[in-house]
GROMACS .gro file of C-alpha atoms in nm:
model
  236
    1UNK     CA    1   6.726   6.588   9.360
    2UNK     CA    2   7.096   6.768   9.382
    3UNK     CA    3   7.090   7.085   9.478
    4UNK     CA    4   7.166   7.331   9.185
    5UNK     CA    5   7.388   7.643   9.133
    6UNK     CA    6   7.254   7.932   8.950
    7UNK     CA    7   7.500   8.283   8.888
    8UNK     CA    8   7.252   8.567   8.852
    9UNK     CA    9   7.399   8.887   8.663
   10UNK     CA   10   7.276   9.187   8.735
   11UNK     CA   11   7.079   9.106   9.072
   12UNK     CA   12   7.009   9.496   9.217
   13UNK     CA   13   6.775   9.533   8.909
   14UNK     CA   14   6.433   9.504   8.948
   15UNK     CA   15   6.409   9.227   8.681
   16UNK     CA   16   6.753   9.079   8.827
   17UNK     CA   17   6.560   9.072   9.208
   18UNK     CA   18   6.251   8.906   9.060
   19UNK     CA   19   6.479   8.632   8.921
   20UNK     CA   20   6.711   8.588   9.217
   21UNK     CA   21   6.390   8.534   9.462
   22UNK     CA   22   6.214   8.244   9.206
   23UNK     CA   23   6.524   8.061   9.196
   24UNK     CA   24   6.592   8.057   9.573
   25UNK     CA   25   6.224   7.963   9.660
   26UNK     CA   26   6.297   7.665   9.411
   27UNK     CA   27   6.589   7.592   9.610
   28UNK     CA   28   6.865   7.661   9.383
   29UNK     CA   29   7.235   7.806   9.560
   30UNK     CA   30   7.274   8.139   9.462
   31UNK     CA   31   7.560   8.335   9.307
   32UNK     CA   32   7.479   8.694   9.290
   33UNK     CA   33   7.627   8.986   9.142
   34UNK     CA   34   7.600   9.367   9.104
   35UNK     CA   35   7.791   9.692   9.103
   36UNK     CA   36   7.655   9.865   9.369
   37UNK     CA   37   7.817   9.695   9.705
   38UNK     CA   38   7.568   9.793   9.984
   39UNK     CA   39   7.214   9.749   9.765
   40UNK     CA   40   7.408   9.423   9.693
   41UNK     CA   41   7.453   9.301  10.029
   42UNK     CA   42   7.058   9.449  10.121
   43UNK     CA   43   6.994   9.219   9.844
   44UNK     CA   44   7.155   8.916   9.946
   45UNK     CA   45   6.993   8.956  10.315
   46UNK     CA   46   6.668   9.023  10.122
   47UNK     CA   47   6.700   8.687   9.912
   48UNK     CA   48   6.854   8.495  10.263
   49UNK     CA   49   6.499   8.431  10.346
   50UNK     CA   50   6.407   8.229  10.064
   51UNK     CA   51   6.744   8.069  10.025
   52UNK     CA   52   7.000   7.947  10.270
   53UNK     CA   53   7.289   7.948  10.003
   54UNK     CA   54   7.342   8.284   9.907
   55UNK     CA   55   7.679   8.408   9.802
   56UNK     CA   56   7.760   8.752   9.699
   57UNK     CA   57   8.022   8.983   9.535
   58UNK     CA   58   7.986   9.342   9.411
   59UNK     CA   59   8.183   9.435   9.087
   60UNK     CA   60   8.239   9.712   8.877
   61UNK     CA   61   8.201   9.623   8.510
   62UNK     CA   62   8.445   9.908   8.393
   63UNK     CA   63   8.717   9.780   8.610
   64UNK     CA   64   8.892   9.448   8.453
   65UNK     CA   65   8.994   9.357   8.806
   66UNK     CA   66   8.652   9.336   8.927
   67UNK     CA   67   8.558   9.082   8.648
   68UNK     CA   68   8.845   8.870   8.763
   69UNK     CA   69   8.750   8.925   9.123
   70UNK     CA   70   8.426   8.810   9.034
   71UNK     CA   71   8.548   8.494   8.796
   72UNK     CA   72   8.778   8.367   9.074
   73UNK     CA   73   8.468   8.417   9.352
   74UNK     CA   74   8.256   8.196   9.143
   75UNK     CA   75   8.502   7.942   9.073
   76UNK     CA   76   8.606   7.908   9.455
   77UNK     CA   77   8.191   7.918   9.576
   78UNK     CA   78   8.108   7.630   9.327
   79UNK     CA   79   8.260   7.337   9.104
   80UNK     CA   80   7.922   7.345   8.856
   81UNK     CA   81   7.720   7.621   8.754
   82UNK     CA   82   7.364   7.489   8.607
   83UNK     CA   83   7.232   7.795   8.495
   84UNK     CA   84   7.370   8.149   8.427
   85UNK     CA   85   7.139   8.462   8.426
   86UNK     CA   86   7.294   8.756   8.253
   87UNK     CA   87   7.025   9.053   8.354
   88UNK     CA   88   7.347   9.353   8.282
   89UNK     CA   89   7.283   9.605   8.162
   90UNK     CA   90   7.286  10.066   8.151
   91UNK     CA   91   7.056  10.289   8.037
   92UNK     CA   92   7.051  10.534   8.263
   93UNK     CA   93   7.334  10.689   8.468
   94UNK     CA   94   7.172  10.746   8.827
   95UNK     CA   95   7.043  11.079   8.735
   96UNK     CA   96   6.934  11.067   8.408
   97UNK     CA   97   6.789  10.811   8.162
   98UNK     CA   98   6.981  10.758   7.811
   99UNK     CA   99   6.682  10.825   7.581
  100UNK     CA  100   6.591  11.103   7.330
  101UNK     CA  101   6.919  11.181   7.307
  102UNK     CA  102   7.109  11.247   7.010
  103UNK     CA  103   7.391  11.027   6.961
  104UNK     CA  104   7.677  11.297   6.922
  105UNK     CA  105   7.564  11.438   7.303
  106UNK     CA  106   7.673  11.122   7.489
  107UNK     CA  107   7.967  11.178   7.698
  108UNK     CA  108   8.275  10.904   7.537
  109UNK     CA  109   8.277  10.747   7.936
  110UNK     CA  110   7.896  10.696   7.860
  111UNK     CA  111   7.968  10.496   7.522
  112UNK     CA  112   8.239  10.289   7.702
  113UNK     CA  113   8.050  10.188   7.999
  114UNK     CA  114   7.715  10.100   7.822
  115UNK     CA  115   7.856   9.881   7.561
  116UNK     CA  116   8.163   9.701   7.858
  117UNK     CA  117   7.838   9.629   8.051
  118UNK     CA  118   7.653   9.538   7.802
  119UNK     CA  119   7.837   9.313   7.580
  120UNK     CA  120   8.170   9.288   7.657
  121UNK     CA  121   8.198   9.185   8.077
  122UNK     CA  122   7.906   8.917   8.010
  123UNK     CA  123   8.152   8.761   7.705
  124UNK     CA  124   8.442   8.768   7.948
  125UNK     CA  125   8.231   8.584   8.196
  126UNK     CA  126   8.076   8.331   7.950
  127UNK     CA  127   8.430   8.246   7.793
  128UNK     CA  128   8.575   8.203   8.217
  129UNK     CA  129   8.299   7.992   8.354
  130UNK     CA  130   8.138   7.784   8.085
  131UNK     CA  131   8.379   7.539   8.245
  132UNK     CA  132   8.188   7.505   8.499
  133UNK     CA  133   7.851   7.441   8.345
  134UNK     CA  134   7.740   7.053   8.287
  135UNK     CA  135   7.556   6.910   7.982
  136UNK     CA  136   7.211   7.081   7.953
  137UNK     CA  137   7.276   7.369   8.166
  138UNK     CA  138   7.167   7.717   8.079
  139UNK     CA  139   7.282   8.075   7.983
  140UNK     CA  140   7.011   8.292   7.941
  141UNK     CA  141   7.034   8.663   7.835
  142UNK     CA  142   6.808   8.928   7.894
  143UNK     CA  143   6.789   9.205   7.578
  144UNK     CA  144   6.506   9.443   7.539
  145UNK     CA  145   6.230   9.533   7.264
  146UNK     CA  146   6.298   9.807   7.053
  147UNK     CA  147   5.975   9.903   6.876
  148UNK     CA  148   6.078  10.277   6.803
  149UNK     CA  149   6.423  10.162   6.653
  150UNK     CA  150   6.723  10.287   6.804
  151UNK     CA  151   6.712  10.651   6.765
  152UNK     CA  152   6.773  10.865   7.113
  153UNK     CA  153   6.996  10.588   7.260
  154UNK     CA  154   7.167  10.386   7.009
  155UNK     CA  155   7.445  10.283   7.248
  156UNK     CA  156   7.189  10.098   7.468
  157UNK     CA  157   7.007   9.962   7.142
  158UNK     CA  158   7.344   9.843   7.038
  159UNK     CA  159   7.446   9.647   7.356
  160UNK     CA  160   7.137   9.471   7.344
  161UNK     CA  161   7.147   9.406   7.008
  162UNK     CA  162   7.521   9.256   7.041
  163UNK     CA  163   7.386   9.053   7.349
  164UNK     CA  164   7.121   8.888   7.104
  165UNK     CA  165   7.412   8.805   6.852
  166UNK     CA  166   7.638   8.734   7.138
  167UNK     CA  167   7.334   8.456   7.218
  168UNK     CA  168   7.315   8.327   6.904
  169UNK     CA  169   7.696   8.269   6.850
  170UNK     CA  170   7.712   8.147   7.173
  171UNK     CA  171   7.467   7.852   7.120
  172UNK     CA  172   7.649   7.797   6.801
  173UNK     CA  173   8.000   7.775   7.015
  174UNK     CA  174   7.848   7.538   7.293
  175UNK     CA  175   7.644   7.307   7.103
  176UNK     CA  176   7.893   6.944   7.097
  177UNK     CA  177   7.877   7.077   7.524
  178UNK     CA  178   7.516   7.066   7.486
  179UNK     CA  179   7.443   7.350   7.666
  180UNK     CA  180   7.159   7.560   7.569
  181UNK     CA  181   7.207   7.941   7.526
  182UNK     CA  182   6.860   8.140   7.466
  183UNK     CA  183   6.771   8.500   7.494
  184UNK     CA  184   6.442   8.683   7.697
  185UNK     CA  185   6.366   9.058   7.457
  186UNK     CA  186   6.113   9.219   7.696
  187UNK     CA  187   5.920   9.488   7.638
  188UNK     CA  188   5.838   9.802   7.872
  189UNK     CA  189   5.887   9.640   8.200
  190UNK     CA  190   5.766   9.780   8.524
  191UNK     CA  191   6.090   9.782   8.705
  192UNK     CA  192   6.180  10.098   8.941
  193UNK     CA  193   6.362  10.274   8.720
  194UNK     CA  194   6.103  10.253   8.456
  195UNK     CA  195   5.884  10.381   8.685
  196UNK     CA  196   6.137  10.663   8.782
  197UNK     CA  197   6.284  10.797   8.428
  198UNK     CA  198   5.941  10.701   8.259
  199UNK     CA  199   5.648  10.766   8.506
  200UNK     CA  200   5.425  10.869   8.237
  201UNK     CA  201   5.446  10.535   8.057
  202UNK     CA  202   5.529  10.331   8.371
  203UNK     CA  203   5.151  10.160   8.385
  204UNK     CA  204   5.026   9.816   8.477
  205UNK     CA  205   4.823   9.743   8.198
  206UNK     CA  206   5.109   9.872   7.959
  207UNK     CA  207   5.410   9.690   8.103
  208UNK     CA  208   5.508   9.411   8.209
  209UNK     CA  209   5.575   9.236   8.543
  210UNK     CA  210   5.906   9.160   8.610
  211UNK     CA  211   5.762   8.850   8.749
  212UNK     CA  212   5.648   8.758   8.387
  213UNK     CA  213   6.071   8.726   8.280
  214UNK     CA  214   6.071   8.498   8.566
  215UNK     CA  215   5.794   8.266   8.470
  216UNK     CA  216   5.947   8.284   8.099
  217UNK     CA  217   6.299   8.187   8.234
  218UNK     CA  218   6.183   7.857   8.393
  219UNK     CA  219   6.000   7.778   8.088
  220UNK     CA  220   6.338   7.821   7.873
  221UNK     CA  221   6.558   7.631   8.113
  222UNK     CA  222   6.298   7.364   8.126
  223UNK     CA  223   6.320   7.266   7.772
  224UNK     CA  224   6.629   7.065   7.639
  225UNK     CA  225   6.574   7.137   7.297
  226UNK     CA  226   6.597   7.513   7.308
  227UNK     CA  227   6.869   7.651   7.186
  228UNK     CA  228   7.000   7.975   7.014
  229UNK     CA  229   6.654   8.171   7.053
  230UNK     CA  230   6.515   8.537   7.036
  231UNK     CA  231   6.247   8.515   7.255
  232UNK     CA  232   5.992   8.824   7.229
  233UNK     CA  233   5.807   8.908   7.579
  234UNK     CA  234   5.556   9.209   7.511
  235UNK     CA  235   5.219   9.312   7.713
  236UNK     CA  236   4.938   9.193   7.501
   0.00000   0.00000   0.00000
């Protein structure tokens, strides 16, 4: 069997990690991407051990020259893309989670980035490199569950929200291609920032593994006749 591409969005995140290292143990050349340069290349060393194709670039989702940086890298590391992994996304700033917060607090900047990172980079990307991707390759999107509504940080609630539409459009736009475009809404996931901004929640038997998103996201690319989904992940 060919070798296969897969561009993983998002790869410093816990969830984004998890994903990154299933692929490469299935032997899958890897395309990675995050903002933060140095985790990013810690990262890519990190997944070198499962993989031997591992190709990196670091970009700023606020900066429009970044997403092109990042466009033009992919194009130039591979002529197909099978799958795309779109893990982006902010709810928390470095030093402080974006929760309980009334709306009219957040800081404009905050808005901005949340919903570029969120929604508006990952369109960008999809419209630049669905060239790339063959008949019955995969985008999959990764939202969130929002079981308190979106009260305390409806900016976050929003992007992920837009992502799920995004998804569904998406799978609408690319179905003659027939590529399949499905979306992963997790629950409370046990990710390290979960664990930092949320230790009092941040429990085993209430959250999930980020392991679990994994085992989900082989499921969806597995099946040919999925398309256009909302797929719910939640500790039982």
């Amino acid at each position: 069997m060919n070798k296969k591409t897969i561009l993983i969005i998002g790869t410093n995140s816990s969830i984004g990690y998890s994903i990154a290292k299933s692929f490469a143990v299935k032997n899958y050349d890897l395309i990675i991407t995050s903002k933060n340069s140095d985790k990013l290349a810690e990262t890519a060393s990190n997944l070198s051990s499962y993989s031997k194709s591992v190709k990196f670039i670091a970009a700023d989702f606020n900066n429009p020259d970044d997403i092109n940086s990042l466009i033009q890298f992919v194009k130039k590391s591979s002529t197909q893309l099978d799958v795309i992994i779109n893990a982006a996304g902010v709810y928390h700033n470095g030093d402080k989670a974006f929760s309980n917060m009334d709306f009219v607090t957040y800081s404009d900047i905050d808005v901005q980035n949340i919903l570029t990172v969120g929604i508006q980079a990952p369109m960008i990307i999809f419209k630049n490199l669905v060239s790339l991707i063959p008949q019955y390759g995969k985008i999959v999107n990764i939202s969130g569950t929002f079981e308190a509504g979106a009260k305390g940080w409806l900016p976050y609630y929003v992007s992920k929200k837009a992502l799920e539409t995004c998804t569904i459009g998406l799978s609408h736009e690319l179905i003659d291609k027939k590529i399949q475009v499905n979306c992963i809404s997790p629950s409370d996931t046990l990710t390290d920032s979960y664990k930092k901004y949320f230790p009092e929640y941040a429990l085993p038997e209430k959250c999930l593994d980020p392991d679990e998103i994994s085992d989900l996201i082989f499921q969806i690319i597995s099946n040919d006749n999925l398309n256009g989904q909302i797929i719910e992940l939640t500790k039982n």
